[in-house]
Every structure is written in structure tokens, then in C-alpha cells.
XYZ file of C-alpha atoms in Angstrom:
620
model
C -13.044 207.550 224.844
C -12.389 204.681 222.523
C -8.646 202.674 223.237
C -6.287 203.884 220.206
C -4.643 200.772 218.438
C -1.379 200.037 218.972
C 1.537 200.948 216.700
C 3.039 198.002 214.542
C 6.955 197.513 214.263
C 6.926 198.796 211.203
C 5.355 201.926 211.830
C 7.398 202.557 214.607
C 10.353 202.013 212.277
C 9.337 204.541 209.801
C 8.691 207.061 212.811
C 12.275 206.404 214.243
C 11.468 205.382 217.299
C 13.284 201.697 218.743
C 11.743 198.609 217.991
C 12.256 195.325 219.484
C 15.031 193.239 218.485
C 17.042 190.321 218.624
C 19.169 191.815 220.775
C 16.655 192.890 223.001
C 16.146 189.227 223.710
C 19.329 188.805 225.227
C 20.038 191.464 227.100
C 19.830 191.133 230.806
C 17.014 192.387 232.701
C 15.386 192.760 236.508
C 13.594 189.405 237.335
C 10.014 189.956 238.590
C 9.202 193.841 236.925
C 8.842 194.884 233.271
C 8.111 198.841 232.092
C 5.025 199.370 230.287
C 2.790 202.412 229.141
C -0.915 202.794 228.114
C -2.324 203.877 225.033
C -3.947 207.484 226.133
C -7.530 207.294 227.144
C -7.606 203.810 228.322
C -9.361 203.817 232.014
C -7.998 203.286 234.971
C -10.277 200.198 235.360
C -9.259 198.882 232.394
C -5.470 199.868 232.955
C -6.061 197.045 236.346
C -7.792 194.610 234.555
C -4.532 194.057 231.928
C -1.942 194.480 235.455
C -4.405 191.858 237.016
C -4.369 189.771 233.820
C -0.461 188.847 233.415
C -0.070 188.604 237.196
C 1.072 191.823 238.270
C 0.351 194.380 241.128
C -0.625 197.798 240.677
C 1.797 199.269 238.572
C 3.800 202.306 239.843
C 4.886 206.166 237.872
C 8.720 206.469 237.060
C 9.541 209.820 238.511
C 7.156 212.836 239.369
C 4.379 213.805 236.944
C 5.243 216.245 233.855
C 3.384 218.255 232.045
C 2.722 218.145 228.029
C 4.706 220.614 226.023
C 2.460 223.095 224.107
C 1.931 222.075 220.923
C 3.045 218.245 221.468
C 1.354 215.113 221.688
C 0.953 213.299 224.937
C 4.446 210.961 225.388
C 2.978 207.617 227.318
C 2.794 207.461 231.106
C 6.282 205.314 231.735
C 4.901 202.384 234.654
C 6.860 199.893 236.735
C 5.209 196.966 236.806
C 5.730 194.095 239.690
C 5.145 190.641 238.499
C 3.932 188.322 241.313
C 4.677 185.367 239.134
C 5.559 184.180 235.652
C 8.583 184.894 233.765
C 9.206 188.592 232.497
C 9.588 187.235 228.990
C 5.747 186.132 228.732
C 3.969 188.957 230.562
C 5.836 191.643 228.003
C 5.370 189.228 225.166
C 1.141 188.943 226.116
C 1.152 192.619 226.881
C 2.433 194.249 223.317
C -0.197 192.109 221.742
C -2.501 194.138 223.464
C -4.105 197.116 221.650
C -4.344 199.054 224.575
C -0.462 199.049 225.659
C 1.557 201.842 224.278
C 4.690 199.615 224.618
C 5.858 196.897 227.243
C 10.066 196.015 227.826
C 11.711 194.438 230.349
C 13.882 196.733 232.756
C 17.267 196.172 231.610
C 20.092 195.790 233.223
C 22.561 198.349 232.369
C 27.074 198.728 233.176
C 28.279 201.709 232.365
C 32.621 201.901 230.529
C 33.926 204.676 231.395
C 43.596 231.133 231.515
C 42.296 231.048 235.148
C 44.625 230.828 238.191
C 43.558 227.473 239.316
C 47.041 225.468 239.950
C 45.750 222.508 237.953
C 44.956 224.154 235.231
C 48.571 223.766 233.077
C 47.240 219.824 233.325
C 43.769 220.736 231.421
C 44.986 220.251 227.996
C 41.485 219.990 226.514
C 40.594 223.624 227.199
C 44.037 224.954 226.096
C 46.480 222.136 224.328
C 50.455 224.398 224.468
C 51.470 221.138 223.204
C 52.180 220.016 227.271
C 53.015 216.981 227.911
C 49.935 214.750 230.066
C 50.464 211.349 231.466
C 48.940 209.215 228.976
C 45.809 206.857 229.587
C 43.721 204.448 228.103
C 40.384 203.098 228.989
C 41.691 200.898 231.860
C 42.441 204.394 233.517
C 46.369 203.441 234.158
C 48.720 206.022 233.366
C 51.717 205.630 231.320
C 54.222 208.278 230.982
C 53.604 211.817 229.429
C 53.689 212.303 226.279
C 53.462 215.648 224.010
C 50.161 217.019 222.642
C 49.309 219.121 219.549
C 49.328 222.414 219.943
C 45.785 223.695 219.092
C 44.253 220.535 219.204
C 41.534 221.483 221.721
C 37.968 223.031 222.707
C 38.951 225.992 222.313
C 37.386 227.299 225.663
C 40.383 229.399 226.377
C 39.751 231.626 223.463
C 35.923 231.500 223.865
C 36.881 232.827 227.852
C 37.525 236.653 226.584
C 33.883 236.252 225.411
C 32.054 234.509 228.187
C 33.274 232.833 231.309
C 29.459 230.819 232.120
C 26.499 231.832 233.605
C 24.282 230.526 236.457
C 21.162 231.245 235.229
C 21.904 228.246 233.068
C 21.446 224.590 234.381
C 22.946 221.226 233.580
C 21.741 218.220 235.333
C 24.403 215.654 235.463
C 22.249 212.476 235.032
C 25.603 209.759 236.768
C 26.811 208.433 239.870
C 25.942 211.768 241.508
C 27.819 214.707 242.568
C 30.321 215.638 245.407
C 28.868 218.504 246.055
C 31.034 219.633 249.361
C 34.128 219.460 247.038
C 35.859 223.143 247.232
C 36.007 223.487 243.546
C 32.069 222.186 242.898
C 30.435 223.624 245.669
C 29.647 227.613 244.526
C 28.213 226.116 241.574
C 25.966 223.005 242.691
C 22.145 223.614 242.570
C 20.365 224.203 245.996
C 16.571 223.616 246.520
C 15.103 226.404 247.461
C 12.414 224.150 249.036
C 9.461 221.853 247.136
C 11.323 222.045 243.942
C 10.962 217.750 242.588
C 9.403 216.997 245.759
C 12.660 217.740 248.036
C 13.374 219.706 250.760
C 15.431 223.240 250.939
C 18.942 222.918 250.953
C 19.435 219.860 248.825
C 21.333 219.230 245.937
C 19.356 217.430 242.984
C 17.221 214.083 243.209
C 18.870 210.313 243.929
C 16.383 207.754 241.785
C 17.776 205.161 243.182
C 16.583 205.684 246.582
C 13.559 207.737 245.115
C 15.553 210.240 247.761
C 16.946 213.992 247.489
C 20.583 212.982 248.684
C 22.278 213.031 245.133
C 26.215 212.585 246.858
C 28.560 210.536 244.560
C 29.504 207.842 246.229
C 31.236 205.950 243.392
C 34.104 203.848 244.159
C 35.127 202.516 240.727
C 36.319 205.738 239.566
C 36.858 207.451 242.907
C 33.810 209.801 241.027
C 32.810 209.502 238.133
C 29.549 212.197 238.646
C 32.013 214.441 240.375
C 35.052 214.283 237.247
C 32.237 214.869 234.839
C 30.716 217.594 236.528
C 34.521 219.259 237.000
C 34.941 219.458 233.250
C 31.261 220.894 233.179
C 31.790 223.370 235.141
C 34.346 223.254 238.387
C 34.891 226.838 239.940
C 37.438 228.850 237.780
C 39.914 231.657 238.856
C 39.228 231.023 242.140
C 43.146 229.737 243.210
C 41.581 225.901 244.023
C 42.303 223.531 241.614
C 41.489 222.959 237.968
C 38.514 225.071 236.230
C 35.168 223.567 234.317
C 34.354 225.015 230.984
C 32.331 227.055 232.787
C 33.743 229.219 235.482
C 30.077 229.476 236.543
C 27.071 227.564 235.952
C 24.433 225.661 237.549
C 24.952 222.006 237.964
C 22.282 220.357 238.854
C 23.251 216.690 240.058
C 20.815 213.139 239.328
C 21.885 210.033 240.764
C 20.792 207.083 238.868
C 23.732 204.908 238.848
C 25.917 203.328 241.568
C 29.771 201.810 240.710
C 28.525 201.846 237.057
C 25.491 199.985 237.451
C 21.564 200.162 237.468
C 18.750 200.070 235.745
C 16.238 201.099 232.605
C 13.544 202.425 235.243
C 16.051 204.282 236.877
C 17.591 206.190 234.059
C 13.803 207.106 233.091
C 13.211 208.086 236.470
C 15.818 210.752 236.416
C 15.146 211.918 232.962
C 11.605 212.527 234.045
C 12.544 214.803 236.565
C 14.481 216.369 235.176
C 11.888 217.390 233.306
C 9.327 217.952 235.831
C 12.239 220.274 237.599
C 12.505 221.936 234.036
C 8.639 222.629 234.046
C 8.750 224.111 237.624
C 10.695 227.070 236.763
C 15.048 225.599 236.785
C 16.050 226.667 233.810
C 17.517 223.405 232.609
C 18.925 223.406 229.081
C 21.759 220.663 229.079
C 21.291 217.028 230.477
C 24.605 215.208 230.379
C 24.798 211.234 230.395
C 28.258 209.987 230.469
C 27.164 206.460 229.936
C 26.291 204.795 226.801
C 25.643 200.684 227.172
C 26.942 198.094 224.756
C 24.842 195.062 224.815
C 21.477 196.743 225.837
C 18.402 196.478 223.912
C 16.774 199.556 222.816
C 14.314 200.677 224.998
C 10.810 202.665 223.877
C 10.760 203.966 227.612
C 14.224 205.473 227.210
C 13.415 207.115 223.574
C 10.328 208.699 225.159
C 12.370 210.102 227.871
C 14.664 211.811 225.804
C 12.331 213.249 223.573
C 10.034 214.751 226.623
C 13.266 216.472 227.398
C 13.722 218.081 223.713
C 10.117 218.518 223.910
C 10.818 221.199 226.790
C 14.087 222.727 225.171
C 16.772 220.393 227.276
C 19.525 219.315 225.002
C 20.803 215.557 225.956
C 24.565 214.798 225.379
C 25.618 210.996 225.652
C 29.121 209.228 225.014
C 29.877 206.606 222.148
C 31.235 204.227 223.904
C 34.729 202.705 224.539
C 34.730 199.322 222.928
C 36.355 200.648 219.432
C 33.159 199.304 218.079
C 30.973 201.091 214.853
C 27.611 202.624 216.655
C 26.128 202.463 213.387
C 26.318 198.467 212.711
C 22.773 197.041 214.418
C 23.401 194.130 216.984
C 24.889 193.050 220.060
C 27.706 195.720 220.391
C 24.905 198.700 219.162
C 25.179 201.452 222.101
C 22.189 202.931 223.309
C 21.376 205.853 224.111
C 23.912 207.294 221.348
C 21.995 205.312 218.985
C 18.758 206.701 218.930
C 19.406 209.858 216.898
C 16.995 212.087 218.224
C 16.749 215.745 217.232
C 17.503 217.012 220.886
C 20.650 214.346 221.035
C 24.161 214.706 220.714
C 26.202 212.129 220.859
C 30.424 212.055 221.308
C 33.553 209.766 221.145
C 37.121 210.880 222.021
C 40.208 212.282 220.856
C 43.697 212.473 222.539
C 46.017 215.743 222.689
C 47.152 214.914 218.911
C 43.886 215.197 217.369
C 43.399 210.748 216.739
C 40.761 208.920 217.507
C 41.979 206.213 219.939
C 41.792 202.537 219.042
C 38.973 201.897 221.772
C 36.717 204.767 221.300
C 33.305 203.703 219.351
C 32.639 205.669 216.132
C 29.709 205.817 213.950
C 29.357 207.876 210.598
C 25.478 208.206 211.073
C 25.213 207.925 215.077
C 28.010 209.778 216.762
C 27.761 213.512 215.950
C 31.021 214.666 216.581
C 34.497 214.377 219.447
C 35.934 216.057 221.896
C 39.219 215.445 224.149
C 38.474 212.452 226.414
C 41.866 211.474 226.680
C 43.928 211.823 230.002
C 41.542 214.571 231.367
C 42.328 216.142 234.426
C 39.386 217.040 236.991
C 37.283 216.716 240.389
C 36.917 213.499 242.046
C 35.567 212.782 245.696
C 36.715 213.658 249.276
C 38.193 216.957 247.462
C 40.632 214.786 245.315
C 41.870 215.232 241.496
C 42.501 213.292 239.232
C 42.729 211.506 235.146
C 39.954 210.020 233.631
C 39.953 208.733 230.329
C 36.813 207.590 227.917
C 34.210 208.933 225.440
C 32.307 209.828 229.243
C 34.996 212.526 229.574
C 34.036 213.891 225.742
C 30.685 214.230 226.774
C 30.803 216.442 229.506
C 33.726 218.378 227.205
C 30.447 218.927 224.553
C 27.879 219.346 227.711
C 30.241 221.752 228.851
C 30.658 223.814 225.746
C 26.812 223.880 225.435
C 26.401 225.463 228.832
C 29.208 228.165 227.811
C 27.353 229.098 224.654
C 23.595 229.607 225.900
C 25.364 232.114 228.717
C 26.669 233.796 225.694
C 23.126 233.572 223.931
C 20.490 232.476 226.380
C 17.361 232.755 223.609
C 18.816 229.825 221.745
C 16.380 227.054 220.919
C 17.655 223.569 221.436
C 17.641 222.861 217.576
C 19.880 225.875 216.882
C 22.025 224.911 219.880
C 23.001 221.303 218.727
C 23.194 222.827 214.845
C 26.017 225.514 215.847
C 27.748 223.082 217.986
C 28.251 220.575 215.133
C 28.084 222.749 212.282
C 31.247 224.743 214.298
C 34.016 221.661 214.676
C 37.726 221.302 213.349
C 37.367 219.405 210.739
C 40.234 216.915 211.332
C 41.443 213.787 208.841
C 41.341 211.250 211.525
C 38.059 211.750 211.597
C 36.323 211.619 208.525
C 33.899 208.686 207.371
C 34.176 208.183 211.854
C 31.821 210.975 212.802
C 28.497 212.822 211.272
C 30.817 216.100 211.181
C 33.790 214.693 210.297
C 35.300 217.032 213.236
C 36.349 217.476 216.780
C 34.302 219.912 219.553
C 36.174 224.313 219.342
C 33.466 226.161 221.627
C 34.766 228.953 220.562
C 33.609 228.487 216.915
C 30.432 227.331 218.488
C 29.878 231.284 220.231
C 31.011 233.391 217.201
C 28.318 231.166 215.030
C 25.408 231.182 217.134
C 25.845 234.776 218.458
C 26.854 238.262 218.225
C 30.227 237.935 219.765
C 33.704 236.901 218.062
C 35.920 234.856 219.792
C 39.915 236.077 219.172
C 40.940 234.667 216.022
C 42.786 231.526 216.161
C 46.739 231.394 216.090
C 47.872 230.028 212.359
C 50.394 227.528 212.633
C 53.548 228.714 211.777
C 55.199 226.889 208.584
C 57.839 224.560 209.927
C 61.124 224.701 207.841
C 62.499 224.327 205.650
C 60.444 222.937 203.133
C 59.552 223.090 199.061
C 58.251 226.799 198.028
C 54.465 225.560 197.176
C 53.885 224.059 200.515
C 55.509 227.060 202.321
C 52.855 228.474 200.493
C 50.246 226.362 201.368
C 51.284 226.701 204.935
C 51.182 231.034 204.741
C 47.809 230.805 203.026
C 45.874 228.427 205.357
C 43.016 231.099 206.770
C 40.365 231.524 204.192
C 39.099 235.220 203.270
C 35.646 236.024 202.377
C 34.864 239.439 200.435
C 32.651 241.123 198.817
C 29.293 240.175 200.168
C 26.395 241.374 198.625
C 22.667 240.766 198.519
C 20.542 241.626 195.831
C 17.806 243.104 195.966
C 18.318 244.677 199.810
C 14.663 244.832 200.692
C 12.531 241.433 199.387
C 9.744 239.184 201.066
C 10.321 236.261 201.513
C 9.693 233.522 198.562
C 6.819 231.477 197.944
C 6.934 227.629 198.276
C 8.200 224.779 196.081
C 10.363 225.730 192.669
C 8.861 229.049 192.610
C 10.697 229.902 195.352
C 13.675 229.090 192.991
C 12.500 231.149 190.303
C 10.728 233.728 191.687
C 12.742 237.488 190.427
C 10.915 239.645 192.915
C 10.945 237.310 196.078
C 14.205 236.327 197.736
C 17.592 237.738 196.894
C 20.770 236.440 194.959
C 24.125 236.271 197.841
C 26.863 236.927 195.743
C 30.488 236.958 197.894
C 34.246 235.594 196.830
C 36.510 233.719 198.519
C 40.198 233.196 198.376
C 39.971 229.179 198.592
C 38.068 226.328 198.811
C 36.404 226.011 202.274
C 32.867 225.837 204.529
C 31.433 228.929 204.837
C 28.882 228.832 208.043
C 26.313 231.499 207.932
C 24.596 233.118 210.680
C 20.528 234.556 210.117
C 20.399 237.739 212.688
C 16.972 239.499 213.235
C 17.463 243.693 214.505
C 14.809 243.010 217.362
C 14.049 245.251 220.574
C 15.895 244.285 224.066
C 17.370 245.202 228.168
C 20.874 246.048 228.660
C 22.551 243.533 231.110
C 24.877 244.493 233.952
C 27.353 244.258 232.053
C 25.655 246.878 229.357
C 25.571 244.073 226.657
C 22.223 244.485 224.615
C 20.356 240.987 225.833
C 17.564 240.175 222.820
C 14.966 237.012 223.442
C 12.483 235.742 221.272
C 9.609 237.587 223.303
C 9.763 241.278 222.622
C 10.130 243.476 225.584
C 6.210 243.890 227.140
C 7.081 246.284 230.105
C 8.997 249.620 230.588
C 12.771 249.880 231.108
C 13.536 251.256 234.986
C 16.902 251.382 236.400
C 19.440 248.897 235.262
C 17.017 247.734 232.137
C 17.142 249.580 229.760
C 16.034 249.693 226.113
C 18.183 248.754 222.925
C 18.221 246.971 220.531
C 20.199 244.019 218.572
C 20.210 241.241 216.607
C 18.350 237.668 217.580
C 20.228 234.745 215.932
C 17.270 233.244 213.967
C 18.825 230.514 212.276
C 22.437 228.727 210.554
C 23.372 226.724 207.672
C 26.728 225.978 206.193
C 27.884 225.422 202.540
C 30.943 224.260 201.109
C 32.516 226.873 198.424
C 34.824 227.027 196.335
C 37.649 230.213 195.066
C 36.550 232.972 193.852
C 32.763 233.998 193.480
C 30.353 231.501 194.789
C 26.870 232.656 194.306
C 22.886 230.871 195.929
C 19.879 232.327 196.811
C 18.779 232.978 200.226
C 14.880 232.804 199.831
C 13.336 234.409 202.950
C 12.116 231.149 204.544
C 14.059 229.160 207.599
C 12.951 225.519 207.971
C 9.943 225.951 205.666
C 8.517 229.237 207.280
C 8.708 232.920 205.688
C 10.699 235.320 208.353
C 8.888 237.955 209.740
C 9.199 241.511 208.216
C 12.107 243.853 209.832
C 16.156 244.416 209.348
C 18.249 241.525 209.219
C 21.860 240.161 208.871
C 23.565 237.543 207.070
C 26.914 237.236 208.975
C 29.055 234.334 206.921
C 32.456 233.030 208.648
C 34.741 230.866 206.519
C 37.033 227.539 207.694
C 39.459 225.759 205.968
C 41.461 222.961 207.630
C 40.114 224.135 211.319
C 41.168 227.574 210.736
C 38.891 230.354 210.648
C 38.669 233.747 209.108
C 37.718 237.044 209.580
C 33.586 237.314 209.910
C 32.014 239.707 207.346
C 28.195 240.451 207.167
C 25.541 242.180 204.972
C 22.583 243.848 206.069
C 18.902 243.689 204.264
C 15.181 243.839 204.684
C 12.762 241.245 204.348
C 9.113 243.277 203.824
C 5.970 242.238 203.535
């Protein structure tokens, strides 16, 4: 099979995948390796020949072997190479002239910054913010004295609790330090091998790539556990009397070691992601991989890009933090944090803000890299040898969003990755202090997330009560805050869906005109529901996947039928009638034939309003 030519810089540009830099050049690196990949359908011979050529040993696979995802291109093999002399700079330099190498880098070097009854819980202002006072914190993790919070300025998991408390049928892998998993709050909800799963044995807990080993226990003494606070906010035990609760009361998580007191290395981080995969492709139904760690003064790395795109390849959404050094993510050089800076479809990337709704000083921003915040600030949860405990950073804001994630797949498990990340951010407060700082302009409410992306409302939020006294228009202002939609009609009921290009604009008898009022100026999100057939759950909820039904309801499963969230998109409106025309097609494809939805849910100022909805057909 002839050797595919290699991809120039600028190619690689206009694909948007990392390209050498200055930077790269500088960043510090393992002496004596380098990562490199082959072109597909270069030989094995000829895969030696280049090893033997720039003085290196046989190289070695990062993690286990994964399959391609249907549909995709092969992603290149990621290799450790051992270099038995020469400097690391000249063997990576020779091999990317080479036509047959995919792409060559050295291995970096990388430091990471970092209503239940559970008695803690009153300390969790992230999930529900009373206005409580917390110690406060900044990134040097010492605690000042407490200091009042914003009432409402949170996740909103407490509300999103009377809709869904978690699921264990969905998996997180918490790709950090590891994972205490004896710890009395953690334990019910750590993954356990049933045996051969990633090459380890029954009865352990997730995958250790630094040891290439199956013992994934934290054993972090910078933070006193920085896998095991991360995975508390995920998802510690709640209502279970112990401690604080997760965002999930259950879930899955599903621990990967790759880093030790903050440290380690490019082919270790690749190593985890890849199994993660491969543990994805054998049947654990991993759909969130959380990295806490983003690294100022890394180069970006093709090996790392690759990684993270295998995993959106197989429907695993990856959340990484911004970054605490204050710095602008979107500004190329030295202080550039990677992986938040990649922007990949299947990435989500986070800074922080405290109990008031700011964006601290020290927390890294980015208008085109970070997607959106969540509370990072004085956040109480797990740490090792059964402890608790305040953290405070961006790595905190990550697990808040990894968290939420989780929370809304158990509410909607047939959610595609794409329309996971797209209610997530299209679903944030929209907050001042964070506008021109963030792609949303908004801060993390779960809750929001679950009433967008599925058929369940989350209890509407409290309105602020006007304080007093104050001049007659803004008590007015104040008393008219939640937005009203009425009147929402499309015409015709029954149309197929519209042709490509402006005739899709144009076209009278294809698409319909969505005509609806509302009673200010605000972002209306709108949710594209499917009637399609489905099992009743345990719990007799009607559970609809993108596969119809193929075999006959018995016992507990029976038939029924409900609507399949097929897609959302937002708008910004104005008062009174807003009018546009909803064609038919979702990301360039006509919908199938059958009864639909449009559900539309207005926001103004972080408050929401009532959800209203319109039925039609889309024939054929």
C-alpha cells in the first residue's frame, strides 16, 4: 500500500489540529524518548528501519489497542519511542521531515495548578448557594475567614434533584491523581472490574498509567487528594448521613491515574485517554472524562489532540479546567493552556466563579477557548484517609461541569455527545462578570441543562425579591424579571422538510413559519422532540433511545411511547411577536417523517420562564 504524504503545517492549521510552535521549543520534555505515529499503511519493516535510523529501539503502544469508530478515519497509532543516543530535539526534528511519520513531539513535561442529609452538605454552596457564609480561598488553598455568598448564585443541582438524583449506568473516568476509593462517601459509587475489563483483574478500581498497573489509589500529597476532591463533587454518595454529597447521588466513577503530586507526563496522559477508550469500546458505558488539569507553558501536542478526539469519536465528552494564572487562554504563547485550548467538538472547557457570581483575579479566561464557569471557589469535598476538606481552582469547576453532565445523561441517557455539550452551554446564567471572559458569557445551572435537553422541568427558579425601597421603574424592573412566552404557533402543522440552500428560505410549501410573543427581550432556547416508540423504567418513566424497540415488552418493559430530544438551538428575541422559520432540517439533514415538538423556554438575566410547546408533523 503506497506511504500517504505527510500533512504540512499549514494544512494542519486549516484542519484545527496543533501545530508546532515556538513555544513548543521551550517547553520541557523527558530526555532520551519522543512520541511519534505512522502514516497508515506504512510496514512494519519500514516502521524499524526509521526507529533504527534516528537511534532508537523498538518503539512501544501508549495504552491498550482501540478500535476505529464506524464511520471515522483511522486516528494514528500513538508510539513511545526510546532514544539510545542523540538529543530529543534532532531525532523529532529528522523524523517530521519524513513522509511516512504521521507526527513526531517530544514527551513533555507537564505540572498541574490546582437537599440530602449528608452533615457537610450546608458547606456545599455550589450545589445550593442560601447566601451561607464559606471560609474564603484562593489558589494557594489558605483559608481566610467566611464571607457571605449570593443567594442563587449556583449549579443549580438542588433544583435539578426533584428531577434526577444520578444514575450508575452512567460512567465518568476521572483522568487525575487517582481515586480513594475505600473513602465511606466514594466507595458505593467507584467502578469495580468485573474481571479482563483494560487488561485488569476482578475487583479493581480503574487503570494506574503510570505504573502501566490496575491500582488507581490517590496517593497525592500536595492536595491531601486532589483525584479524590474532584471525584466528591462528581459524584460522592448522597443522602446517605456521611458527609457531603456529589452532584450525583449515584453514578459510576471510574478512576485513571496519570499524575502523581501534580506531575507527569505527555505519554502518560495519552495512555489514560486511550483506555479509556478501549474500556469505552468493551462495553463501560463511559460518557464523561474529567481532567482537572490544564498546563501553562506546555506546547501543544498532536498526540494529545488525537486522544481527545478518539474519545468524541466514541461519544465520551472531555471536560478540562482553564487554568489559574489569571491569564487570557485565547492569546497564543508561553502562558497558552493546553488541553483547554484545543477547541475540539467533544471539549468543554471551564474557569471559576466564587459564591457572588465574579470571576476571581487568578482564574484564566478566554472569549474563544473557555466555554463557560462554574463555582470553583472554596469547595467543600472528599479528600484521602476519609478526610474533607476546601479546594479552590478552575480544577474544582471542572468536575462542577463533569458533574452536571453525568446528572443530565441519567435524566436522558440517548443523548449524543454534541447535543450534550450544546445544552450544557446553551443552558448557563448569563452573568455580567462574565461577558467578553467566556464563549457563553455565563456560569454552569444543571438544572437549566435537564429541562433543555429533556422531557422533564426542573422547579422553577425563586425570583429575587425587589429589595426596598427604591424608584417605581426599577421596582418594576425588579417584579417583571421572568420572561413569558405565548402564543406559539406553527404554520402549516404538517410540512416536509425544506430543500437545500435559499430555497429552503423561500420555499411556501416546505418548512413552517414559528410565530410566538414574548413579554421582553430575552434568549429563547428551543428544544426539537421526536414522538418515537419506547420501555417503561422502574420507575414507570417512558425511556425513548435512538434505536427503536426490536423485541417484545415482558414484565417490567413495557411499551409507550415519548418524545426523543433530536436537537437545540437558541435565539435572542425581542417583545412582542418574534417570528423565523423552522425548515425541517437539523445540522444540514431533513428529519425523518412522524409527530414532533418544538418546546421553547425563555431567560432573561438567569431567570427562566414557564416552558410552552407546539406540536406538528413533518411528512414525507
Amino acid at each position: 500500500m503506497a506511504v500517504l504524504p505527510a500533512l504540512s503545517a499549514a494544512a494542519l492549521a486549516l484542519m484545527g489540529a496543533p501545530t508546532p510552535s515556538v513555544a513548543s521549543a521551550r517547553a520541557a520534555y523527558r530526555r532520551g524518548v519522543a512520541l511519534v505515529a505512522f502514516e497508515p499503511g506504512v510496514s512494519a519493516a519500514h516502521r524499524h528501519a526509521i526507529e533504527r535510523a534516528v537511534a532508537g529501539t523498538r518503539a512501544s503502544r501508549l495504552g491498550p489497542p482501540i478500535k476505529t469508530a464506524p464511520g471515522r478515519r483511522p486516528l494514528p497509532e500513538p508510539l513511545l519511542l526510546h532514544l539510545r543516543r542523540g538529543t530529543v530535539a534532532s531525532a523529532v526534528a529528522r523524523l517530521r521531515g519524513l513522509r511516512a511519520v504521521a507526527y513526531a513531539e517530544p514527551d513533555y513535561l507537564m505540572h498541574a495548578t490546582a437537599i440530602p442529609n449528608d452533615p457537610g452538605y450546608g458547606s456545599q454552596w455550589a450545589d445550593e448557594n442560601t447566601g451561607q457564609a464559606v471560609p474564603r480561598q484562593d489558589q494557594s488553598e489558605e483559608l481566610g475567614p467566611p464571607q457571605p455568598g449570593t443567594p442563587g448564585a449556583d449549579d443549580g443541582a438542588h433544583a435539578a434533584w426533584d428531577v434526577t438524583t444520578g444514575s450508575r449506568a452512567i460512567a465518568v473516568g476521572v483522568v487525575d491523581t487517582g481515586v480513594d476509593f475505600d473513602h465511606p462517601d466514594l466507595a458505593a459509587n467507584v467502578w469495580t472490574n468485573p474481571g479482563g475489563v483494560g487488561g485488569c483483574p476482578q475487583g479493581t478500581h480503574g487503570y494506574n498509567a503510570l505504573t502501566k498497573g490496575c491500582n488507581s489509589h490517590d496517593e497525592d500529597t500536595t492536595y491531601g487528594g486532589h483525584g479524590t476532591h474532584v471525584a466528591g463533587i462528581i459524584g460522592a454518595v448522597g443522602n446517605n448521613g456521611t458527609g457531603v454529597t456529589g452532584v450525583n447521588w449515584q453514578t459510576t466513577l471510574l478512576p485513571v491515574k496519570w499524575l502523581q503530586n501534580g506531575s507527569s507526563e505527555t505519554s502518560a496522559f495519552v495512555t489514560a485517554l486511550q483506555w479509556l477508550v478501549a474500556v469505552k469500546q468493551a462495553g463501560v458505558n463511559v460518557r464523561v472524562a474529567n481532567d482537572s488539569d490544564s498546563f501553562s507553558g506546555t506546547a501543544r501536542s498532536q498526540a494529545v489532540y488525537n486522544a481527545i478526539q478518539s474519545l468524541g469519536e466514541n461519544e465520551v465528552l472531555f471536560v478540562t479546567s482553564a487554568g489559574n494564572t489569571g491569564t487570557n487562554d485565547d492569546i497564543q504563547g508561553s502562558g497558552q493552556r493546553f488541553p483547554c485550548s484545543y477547541g475540539l467538538p467533544n471539549e468543554l472547557c471551564v474557569t471559576t466563579t466564587d459564591n457572588n457570581d465574579q470571576l476571581p483575579d487568578w482564574a484564566s479566561y478566554g472569549a474563544h477557548t473557555v466555554d463557560l464557569a462554574a463555582p470553583g471557589v472554596s469547595i467543600y469535598s472528599t479528600l484521602n484517609e476519609n478526610g474533607y476538606g476546601y479546594l479552590t481552582g478552575t480544577s474544582m469547576s471542572a468536575a462542577e461541569v463533569s458533574g452536571a453532565a453525568a446528572l443530565v445523561l441519567s435524566a436522558n441517557p440517548s443523548l449524543s455527545t454534541a447535543a450534550l455539550r450544546a445544552g450544557i452551554v446553551q443552558s448557563v446564567d448569563a452573568l455580567p462578570s462574565l461577558q467578553g471572559k467566556v464563549a457563553s458569557g455565563g456560569r454552569l445551572d444543571v438544572c437549566k441543562a435537564i429541562t433543555l435537553v429533556s422531557g422533564w422541568s426542573c422547579p422553577p427558579v425563586p425570583v429575587p425579591p425587589a429589595p426596598a425601597p427604591q424608584a417605581s421603574n426599577e421596582v418594576r424592573a425588579a417584579n417583571s424579571l421572568r420572561p413569558a412566552i405565548g402564543r406559539l404557533t406553527i404554520s402549516p402543522r404538517a410540512f416536509a422538510p425544506a430543500r437545500r440552500g435559499a430555497a429552503a428560505v423561500s420555499a411556501k410549501a416546505r418548512g413552517a413559519k414559528v410565530t410566538y410573543t414574548d413579554s421582553q427581550p430575552s434568549v429563547a432556547r428551543f428544544q426539537l422532540l421526536a414522538l418515537r416508540p419506547g420501555f417503561r423504567d422502574r420507575r414507570g418513566r417512558c425511556v425513548v433511545s435512538v434505536r427503536p424497540p426490536n423485541r417484545p415488552a415482558s414484565g417490567t418493559r413495557r411499551r409507550c411511547t415519548g418524545y426523543l430530544l433530536l436537537g437545540v438551538f437558541s435565539r435572542r428575541d425581542g417583545a412582542g411577536t418574534n417570528r423565523f422559520r423552522l425548515t425541517g432540517r437539523l445540522d444540514g439533514r431533513a428529519l425523518a417523517g412522524g409527530r414532533c415538538h418544538l418546546r421553547a423556554v425563555p431567560t432573561f438575566r438567569s431567570v427562566s420562564g414557564a416552558a410552552v410547546s407546539a406540536a406538528f408533523s413533518i411528512t414525507r
